[in-house]
Amino acid sequence: MLLVTTAAELRAHLDAVRRDGGRVGLVPTMGFLHDGHVSLMAASVADNDCTVVTIFVNPLQFAPTEDLAAYPRDLDRDRERCEEAGVDLVFAPSVEEMYPAPVQTTVTVDGITATMEGASRPTHFAGVATVVAKLFALAGPCRAYFGEKDFQQLAVVATMARDLSFPVEVVGCPIVREADGLALSSRNAYLTEEERAAAPVLHEALEAGAAAVRDGERDPEEVRALVAATIRAEPRAELDYVAVVDAGTLEPVDPLRGEVRLLAAARFGRARLLDNVGVSLPAGG
Ligand code: PAF
């Protein structure tokens, strides 16, 4: 496995792969890799001739008040995890390498960024879309892999790739969870012992909402209120939002029908955690 830190090295290696007819799979990450990331790597290794993992804590997607400086980093351990997963190339650039000049061009995705994470973190998705567009341009992948834990991010990236005609298939991979249901996230490292014990309430609440839908509830507001009340009942959780939307458009759907997604975000001490679950209903309700 190769580790490169410059765009020129990345391009040179991947040009050679493509010249030989190889397909490149891209797994963009911010490092501090966990089993959720490993599942993305495994999907890429299975589908492509060359898998590239990028490790870059992207300053553009953090607001000044957020955790950019504190974001956990461990490049040595990340390299080991990539090597074990059969990754061919790790690209770990510096901020100066990715943004050599003051950024004057950014990518903004309208519509689906207006709610949920986009409403709570107004500059976040422009930062994500910009860095992912740059990584697509640098790596030229056939496929790129993103976790469904960041469900809205996955939709934003897929929309950006479609709208800007990037010749890349955006592949969403299922959430990987701890035994008690907590979705894996690098930010789980911020949790104290007590917060870690409380955090599975996010998944429990979403599952309670999904069960109500499966049992026949079709009013999105009733489902939303049930999920919110379950999270609020946990004193260590500070609820940000609960949304019950169409899984394809992320728009409200009332009465509930088709592919429905329940999403929530809550803060547990320093950690702001996201989770979501899906329910499939007949298209007519
Ligand atoms: O999900 C993440 O880790 C980041 O938002 C991503 C997609 C790597 C862009 O920086």
mmCIF file of C-alpha atoms and ligand atoms in Angstrom:
data_model
loop_
_atom_site.group_PDB
_atom_site.id
_atom_site.type_symbol
_atom_site.label_atom_id
_atom_site.label_comp_id
_atom_site.label_asym_id
_atom_site.label_seq_id
_atom_site.Cartn_x
_atom_site.Cartn_y
_atom_site.Cartn_z
ATOM 1 C CA MET A 1 0.000 0.000 0.000
ATOM 2 C CA LEU A 2 1.270 3.439 -0.932
ATOM 3 C CA LEU A 3 0.842 6.623 1.096
ATOM 4 C CA VAL A 4 1.018 9.841 -0.915
ATOM 5 C CA THR A 5 0.591 13.405 0.239
ATOM 6 C CA THR A 6 0.607 15.409 -2.989
ATOM 7 C CA ALA A 7 -1.962 15.795 -5.731
ATOM 8 C CA ALA A 8 0.764 15.221 -8.352
ATOM 9 C CA GLU A 9 1.696 11.802 -6.879
ATOM 10 C CA LEU A 10 -1.969 10.819 -6.602
ATOM 11 C CA ARG A 11 -2.611 11.753 -10.247
ATOM 12 C CA ALA A 12 0.516 9.958 -11.480
ATOM 13 C CA HIS A 13 -0.418 6.692 -9.758
ATOM 14 C CA LEU A 14 -4.060 6.757 -10.791
ATOM 15 C CA ASP A 15 -3.282 7.778 -14.389
ATOM 16 C CA ALA A 16 -1.127 4.639 -14.581
ATOM 17 C CA VAL A 17 -3.965 2.492 -13.163
ATOM 18 C CA ARG A 18 -6.426 3.899 -15.719
ATOM 19 C CA ARG A 19 -3.938 3.543 -18.604
ATOM 20 C CA ASP A 20 -3.885 -0.195 -17.841
ATOM 21 C CA GLY A 21 -7.708 -0.282 -17.919
ATOM 22 C CA GLY A 22 -8.082 -0.359 -14.102
ATOM 23 C CA ARG A 23 -11.154 1.017 -12.336
ATOM 24 C CA VAL A 24 -10.565 3.337 -9.384
ATOM 25 C CA GLY A 25 -12.762 3.235 -6.275
ATOM 26 C CA LEU A 26 -12.605 6.239 -3.924
ATOM 27 C CA VAL A 27 -13.350 6.268 -0.179
ATOM 28 C CA PRO A 28 -13.207 9.888 1.073
ATOM 29 C CA THR A 29 -12.726 10.132 4.859
ATOM 30 C CA MET A 30 -11.558 12.527 7.537
ATOM 31 C CA GLY A 31 -9.533 9.729 9.166
ATOM 32 C CA PHE A 32 -9.731 8.266 12.680
ATOM 33 C CA LEU A 33 -11.046 5.243 10.833
ATOM 34 C CA HIS A 34 -13.530 2.822 12.373
ATOM 35 C CA ASP A 35 -15.372 -0.280 11.180
ATOM 36 C CA GLY A 36 -17.889 1.890 9.304
ATOM 37 C CA HIS A 37 -15.031 3.188 7.136
ATOM 38 C CA VAL A 38 -13.649 -0.360 6.826
ATOM 39 C CA SER A 39 -17.012 -1.468 5.368
ATOM 40 C CA LEU A 40 -16.702 1.267 2.691
ATOM 41 C CA MET A 41 -13.164 0.104 1.896
ATOM 42 C CA ALA A 42 -14.347 -3.520 1.658
ATOM 43 C CA ALA A 43 -17.103 -2.522 -0.785
ATOM 44 C CA SER A 44 -14.618 -0.609 -2.927
ATOM 45 C CA VAL A 45 -11.993 -3.374 -2.859
ATOM 46 C CA ALA A 46 -14.659 -5.858 -3.999
ATOM 47 C CA ASP A 47 -15.884 -3.634 -6.873
ATOM 48 C CA ASN A 48 -12.750 -1.970 -8.253
ATOM 49 C CA ASP A 49 -9.163 -2.689 -9.356
ATOM 50 C CA CYS A 50 -7.635 0.066 -7.222
ATOM 51 C CA THR A 51 -9.028 1.509 -3.986
ATOM 52 C CA VAL A 52 -7.952 4.958 -2.811
ATOM 53 C CA VAL A 53 -8.750 6.165 0.705
ATOM 54 C CA THR A 54 -8.392 9.892 1.282
ATOM 55 C CA ILE A 55 -7.690 11.141 4.796
ATOM 56 C CA PHE A 56 -8.236 14.874 5.105
ATOM 57 C CA VAL A 57 -9.883 16.864 7.886
ATOM 58 C CA ASN A 58 -11.446 19.470 5.620
ATOM 59 C CA PRO A 59 -11.462 22.923 7.261
ATOM 60 C CA LEU A 60 -14.020 24.197 4.744
ATOM 61 C CA GLN A 61 -16.826 22.092 6.238
ATOM 62 C CA PHE A 62 -16.325 23.292 9.845
ATOM 63 C CA ALA A 63 -17.813 26.550 11.119
ATOM 64 C CA PRO A 64 -15.442 28.682 13.252
ATOM 65 C CA THR A 65 -17.305 27.542 16.403
ATOM 66 C CA GLU A 66 -16.984 23.817 15.571
ATOM 67 C CA ASP A 67 -14.467 21.093 16.437
ATOM 68 C CA LEU A 68 -11.864 21.409 13.624
ATOM 69 C CA ALA A 69 -8.870 21.649 15.984
ATOM 70 C CA ALA A 70 -10.156 18.916 18.311
ATOM 71 C CA TYR A 71 -11.242 16.490 15.557
ATOM 72 C CA PRO A 72 -9.516 13.167 16.401
ATOM 73 C CA ARG A 73 -6.529 12.219 14.234
ATOM 74 C CA ASP A 74 -4.300 9.090 14.159
ATOM 75 C CA LEU A 75 -2.595 8.605 10.790
ATOM 76 C CA ASP A 76 -0.447 5.624 11.874
ATOM 77 C CA ARG A 77 -3.457 3.638 13.034
ATOM 78 C CA ASP A 78 -5.429 4.725 9.936
ATOM 79 C CA ARG A 79 -2.633 3.417 7.676
ATOM 80 C CA GLU A 80 -2.765 0.048 9.428
ATOM 81 C CA ARG A 81 -6.534 -0.183 9.040
ATOM 82 C CA CYS A 82 -6.293 0.683 5.336
ATOM 83 C CA GLU A 83 -3.529 -1.873 4.774
ATOM 84 C CA GLU A 84 -5.542 -4.609 6.544
ATOM 85 C CA ALA A 85 -8.582 -3.760 4.388
ATOM 86 C CA GLY A 86 -6.615 -4.255 1.154
ATOM 87 C CA VAL A 87 -6.509 -0.576 0.162
ATOM 88 C CA ASP A 88 -3.999 0.223 -2.606
ATOM 89 C CA LEU A 89 -3.356 3.903 -2.008
ATOM 90 C CA VAL A 90 -3.864 6.391 0.836
ATOM 91 C CA PHE A 91 -3.930 10.091 -0.018
ATOM 92 C CA ALA A 92 -3.304 12.206 3.088
ATOM 93 C CA PRO A 93 -2.673 15.785 1.917
ATOM 94 C CA SER A 94 -1.975 18.843 4.056
ATOM 95 C CA VAL A 95 -4.405 21.770 4.092
ATOM 96 C CA GLU A 96 -1.897 23.729 1.949
ATOM 97 C CA GLU A 97 -1.791 20.910 -0.606
ATOM 98 C CA MET A 98 -5.586 20.799 -0.940
ATOM 99 C CA TYR A 99 -6.083 24.569 -0.802
ATOM 100 C CA PRO A 100 -2.823 26.117 -2.098
ATOM 101 C CA ALA A 101 -4.481 29.510 -2.633
ATOM 102 C CA PRO A 102 -7.374 31.290 -0.894
ATOM 103 C CA VAL A 103 -10.503 29.460 -2.052
ATOM 104 C CA GLN A 104 -12.537 31.552 -4.505
ATOM 105 C CA THR A 105 -14.589 28.735 -6.010
ATOM 106 C CA THR A 106 -16.977 26.638 -3.967
ATOM 107 C CA VAL A 107 -19.749 24.191 -4.838
ATOM 108 C CA THR A 108 -23.169 24.780 -3.316
ATOM 109 C CA VAL A 109 -26.077 22.374 -3.600
ATOM 110 C CA ASP A 110 -29.484 24.007 -3.123
ATOM 111 C CA GLY A 111 -32.796 22.429 -2.136
ATOM 112 C CA ILE A 112 -31.850 19.316 -0.181
ATOM 113 C CA THR A 113 -29.394 21.317 1.939
ATOM 114 C CA ALA A 114 -32.110 23.633 3.316
ATOM 115 C CA THR A 115 -33.144 21.377 6.204
ATOM 116 C CA MET A 116 -31.656 19.169 8.965
ATOM 117 C CA GLU A 117 -27.802 19.366 8.879
ATOM 118 C CA GLY A 118 -27.976 22.223 6.382
ATOM 119 C CA ALA A 119 -30.235 24.244 8.685
ATOM 120 C CA SER A 120 -28.129 23.510 11.791
ATOM 121 C CA ARG A 121 -24.764 23.979 10.026
ATOM 122 C CA PRO A 122 -25.384 26.531 7.230
ATOM 123 C CA THR A 123 -21.867 26.436 5.679
ATOM 124 C CA HIS A 124 -21.246 22.712 6.149
ATOM 125 C CA PHE A 125 -22.500 21.209 2.901
ATOM 126 C CA ALA A 126 -20.764 23.759 0.670
ATOM 127 C CA GLY A 127 -17.532 22.659 2.376
ATOM 128 C CA VAL A 128 -18.347 18.992 1.851
ATOM 129 C CA ALA A 129 -19.453 19.415 -1.786
ATOM 130 C CA THR A 130 -16.360 21.493 -2.593
ATOM 131 C CA VAL A 131 -13.845 19.045 -1.153
ATOM 132 C CA VAL A 132 -15.615 16.008 -2.643
ATOM 133 C CA ALA A 133 -15.695 17.713 -6.077
ATOM 134 C CA LYS A 134 -11.946 18.336 -5.736
ATOM 135 C CA LEU A 135 -11.326 14.713 -4.731
ATOM 136 C CA PHE A 136 -13.369 13.509 -7.721
ATOM 137 C CA ALA A 137 -11.335 15.784 -10.005
ATOM 138 C CA LEU A 138 -8.020 14.612 -8.504
ATOM 139 C CA ALA A 139 -8.731 10.877 -8.305
ATOM 140 C CA GLY A 140 -11.055 10.333 -11.294
ATOM 141 C CA PRO A 141 -12.882 7.401 -9.649
ATOM 142 C CA CYS A 142 -15.466 5.177 -11.346
ATOM 143 C CA ARG A 143 -17.188 4.761 -7.989
ATOM 144 C CA ALA A 144 -17.115 6.631 -4.676
ATOM 145 C CA TYR A 145 -18.325 5.217 -1.355
ATOM 146 C CA PHE A 146 -20.126 7.086 1.449
ATOM 147 C CA GLY A 147 -21.816 5.840 4.622
ATOM 148 C CA GLU A 148 -25.576 6.126 5.088
ATOM 149 C CA LYS A 149 -25.017 7.405 8.627
ATOM 150 C CA ASP A 150 -24.563 10.817 7.004
ATOM 151 C CA PHE A 151 -27.697 10.256 4.937
ATOM 152 C CA GLN A 152 -28.183 13.880 3.866
ATOM 153 C CA GLN A 153 -24.482 14.144 2.943
ATOM 154 C CA LEU A 154 -24.865 11.085 0.710
ATOM 155 C CA ALA A 155 -27.828 12.767 -1.050
ATOM 156 C CA VAL A 156 -25.889 16.045 -1.400
ATOM 157 C CA VAL A 157 -22.870 14.288 -2.946
ATOM 158 C CA ALA A 158 -25.054 12.241 -5.330
ATOM 159 C CA THR A 159 -26.888 15.434 -6.406
ATOM 160 C CA MET A 160 -23.610 17.307 -6.898
ATOM 161 C CA ALA A 161 -22.123 14.468 -8.985
ATOM 162 C CA ARG A 162 -25.261 14.322 -11.149
ATOM 163 C CA ASP A 163 -25.618 18.095 -11.591
ATOM 164 C CA LEU A 164 -21.927 18.616 -12.435
ATOM 165 C CA SER A 165 -21.761 15.492 -14.669
ATOM 166 C CA PHE A 166 -18.953 13.787 -12.755
ATOM 167 C CA PRO A 167 -18.626 10.338 -14.375
ATOM 168 C CA VAL A 168 -18.757 8.596 -11.012
ATOM 169 C CA GLU A 169 -21.248 6.261 -9.384
ATOM 170 C CA VAL A 170 -21.968 7.408 -5.825
ATOM 171 C CA VAL A 171 -22.461 4.287 -3.695
ATOM 172 C CA GLY A 172 -24.203 4.447 -0.287
ATOM 173 C CA CYS A 173 -23.232 1.792 2.273
ATOM 174 C CA PRO A 174 -25.287 0.689 5.312
ATOM 175 C CA ILE A 175 -24.643 2.086 8.795
ATOM 176 C CA VAL A 176 -22.341 -0.031 10.980
ATOM 177 C CA ARG A 177 -23.409 -0.121 14.651
ATOM 178 C CA GLU A 178 -22.034 -1.104 18.033
ATOM 179 C CA ALA A 179 -23.771 -4.066 19.706
ATOM 180 C CA ASP A 180 -26.084 -1.660 21.596
ATOM 181 C CA GLY A 181 -27.142 0.118 18.396
ATOM 182 C CA LEU A 182 -24.934 3.224 18.540
ATOM 183 C CA ALA A 183 -23.898 4.156 14.993
ATOM 184 C CA LEU A 184 -20.106 4.179 14.559
ATOM 185 C CA SER A 185 -18.700 7.689 14.234
ATOM 186 C CA SER A 186 -15.263 9.202 14.764
ATOM 187 C CA ARG A 187 -16.977 11.719 17.068
ATOM 188 C CA ASN A 188 -17.993 8.899 19.464
ATOM 189 C CA ALA A 189 -14.436 9.376 20.782
ATOM 190 C CA TYR A 190 -15.656 12.576 22.496
ATOM 191 C CA LEU A 191 -18.196 10.707 24.682
ATOM 192 C CA THR A 192 -17.594 10.326 28.414
ATOM 193 C CA GLU A 193 -18.545 6.990 29.975
ATOM 194 C CA GLU A 194 -21.958 8.342 31.029
ATOM 195 C CA GLU A 195 -22.620 9.938 27.641
ATOM 196 C CA ARG A 196 -21.589 6.723 25.876
ATOM 197 C CA ALA A 197 -24.153 4.833 28.001
ATOM 198 C CA ALA A 198 -26.849 7.366 27.043
ATOM 199 C CA ALA A 199 -26.042 7.722 23.309
ATOM 200 C CA PRO A 200 -27.849 4.558 22.040
ATOM 201 C CA VAL A 201 -31.127 6.394 22.816
ATOM 202 C CA LEU A 202 -30.766 8.033 19.399
ATOM 203 C CA HIS A 203 -31.090 4.682 17.628
ATOM 204 C CA GLU A 204 -33.692 3.369 20.103
ATOM 205 C CA ALA A 205 -35.886 6.427 19.492
ATOM 206 C CA LEU A 206 -35.619 6.118 15.702
ATOM 207 C CA GLU A 207 -36.416 2.397 15.916
ATOM 208 C CA ALA A 208 -39.460 3.200 18.085
ATOM 209 C CA GLY A 209 -40.615 5.645 15.392
ATOM 210 C CA ALA A 210 -39.989 3.082 12.632
ATOM 211 C CA ALA A 211 -41.936 0.450 14.599
ATOM 212 C CA ALA A 212 -44.894 2.844 14.904
ATOM 213 C CA VAL A 213 -44.841 3.337 11.124
ATOM 214 C CA ARG A 214 -44.638 -0.427 10.542
ATOM 215 C CA ASP A 215 -47.616 -0.800 12.944
ATOM 216 C CA GLY A 216 -49.703 1.528 10.778
ATOM 217 C CA GLU A 217 -48.991 5.124 11.885
ATOM 218 C CA ARG A 218 -49.040 7.308 8.743
ATOM 219 C CA ASP A 219 -48.964 10.795 10.289
ATOM 220 C CA PRO A 220 -45.339 12.056 10.083
ATOM 221 C CA GLU A 221 -45.893 14.539 12.912
ATOM 222 C CA GLU A 222 -46.997 11.755 15.297
ATOM 223 C CA VAL A 223 -43.874 9.760 14.413
ATOM 224 C CA ARG A 224 -41.640 12.808 14.749
ATOM 225 C CA ALA A 225 -43.139 13.634 18.165
ATOM 226 C CA LEU A 226 -42.630 10.056 19.390
ATOM 227 C CA VAL A 227 -38.958 10.019 18.359
ATOM 228 C CA ALA A 228 -38.348 13.491 19.840
ATOM 229 C CA ALA A 229 -40.037 12.606 23.151
ATOM 230 C CA THR A 230 -37.945 9.417 23.470
ATOM 231 C CA ILE A 231 -34.704 11.360 22.937
ATOM 232 C CA ARG A 232 -35.787 14.199 25.268
ATOM 233 C CA ALA A 233 -36.505 11.631 28.021
ATOM 234 C CA GLU A 234 -32.730 11.001 28.200
ATOM 235 C CA PRO A 235 -31.284 13.816 30.358
ATOM 236 C CA ARG A 236 -27.813 13.588 28.753
ATOM 237 C CA ALA A 237 -29.234 14.146 25.251
ATOM 238 C CA GLU A 238 -29.781 17.647 23.859
ATOM 239 C CA LEU A 239 -32.022 17.185 20.828
ATOM 240 C CA ASP A 240 -31.229 19.176 17.685
ATOM 241 C CA TYR A 241 -33.825 17.832 15.217
ATOM 242 C CA VAL A 242 -35.956 14.887 14.188
ATOM 243 C CA ALA A 243 -37.186 14.623 10.582
ATOM 244 C CA VAL A 244 -39.462 12.115 8.894
ATOM 245 C CA VAL A 245 -39.067 12.457 5.129
ATOM 246 C CA ASP A 246 -39.166 10.765 1.754
ATOM 247 C CA ALA A 247 -35.852 8.877 1.484
ATOM 248 C CA GLY A 248 -35.270 9.904 -2.141
ATOM 249 C CA THR A 249 -36.084 13.625 -2.066
ATOM 250 C CA LEU A 250 -35.621 14.328 1.684
ATOM 251 C CA GLU A 251 -38.937 16.261 1.356
ATOM 252 C CA PRO A 252 -41.841 15.922 3.811
ATOM 253 C CA VAL A 253 -44.288 13.146 2.925
ATOM 254 C CA ASP A 254 -47.832 13.125 4.366
ATOM 255 C CA PRO A 255 -49.390 10.636 4.755
ATOM 256 C CA LEU A 256 -46.309 8.426 4.984
ATOM 257 C CA ARG A 257 -45.808 6.179 1.947
ATOM 258 C CA GLY A 258 -43.023 4.630 -0.141
ATOM 259 C CA GLU A 259 -39.424 4.784 1.114
ATOM 260 C CA VAL A 260 -39.485 6.770 4.373
ATOM 261 C CA ARG A 261 -36.406 7.867 6.337
ATOM 262 C CA LEU A 262 -36.397 8.929 9.992
ATOM 263 C CA LEU A 263 -33.379 11.094 10.873
ATOM 264 C CA ALA A 264 -32.215 12.689 14.116
ATOM 265 C CA ALA A 265 -29.308 14.674 15.519
ATOM 266 C CA ALA A 266 -28.554 15.266 19.189
ATOM 267 C CA ARG A 267 -25.692 16.480 21.289
ATOM 268 C CA PHE A 268 -24.257 14.342 24.110
ATOM 269 C CA GLY A 269 -21.769 16.621 25.854
ATOM 270 C CA ARG A 270 -19.119 17.590 23.242
ATOM 271 C CA ALA A 271 -20.307 15.016 20.705
ATOM 272 C CA ARG A 272 -22.964 15.963 18.169
ATOM 273 C CA LEU A 273 -24.249 12.625 16.842
ATOM 274 C CA LEU A 274 -26.445 11.746 13.837
ATOM 275 C CA ASP A 275 -28.435 8.632 13.068
ATOM 276 C CA ASN A 276 -31.233 7.466 10.780
ATOM 277 C CA VAL A 277 -33.350 4.431 9.925
ATOM 278 C CA GLY A 278 -35.449 3.551 6.894
ATOM 279 C CA VAL A 279 -38.931 2.049 6.551
ATOM 280 C CA SER A 280 -40.339 0.681 3.278
ATOM 281 C CA LEU A 281 -44.078 1.164 2.752
ATOM 282 C CA PRO A 282 -46.197 0.539 -0.332
ATOM 283 C CA ALA A 283 -45.956 3.552 -2.669
ATOM 284 C CA GLY A 284 -49.657 4.257 -2.098
ATOM 285 C CA GLY A 285 -49.369 4.326 1.724
HETATM 286 O O1 PAF B 1 -18.067 12.146 5.881
HETATM 287 C C1 PAF B 1 -16.914 12.641 5.964
HETATM 288 O O2 PAF B 1 -16.019 12.092 6.603
HETATM 289 C C2 PAF B 1 -16.627 13.949 5.247
HETATM 290 O O3 PAF B 1 -17.703 14.808 5.276
HETATM 291 C C3 PAF B 1 -16.107 13.750 3.793
HETATM 292 C C4 PAF B 1 -17.159 13.123 2.909
HETATM 293 C C5 PAF B 1 -14.857 12.894 3.803
HETATM 294 C C6 PAF B 1 -15.744 15.108 3.172
HETATM 295 O O4 PAF B 1 -14.755 15.750 3.917
#
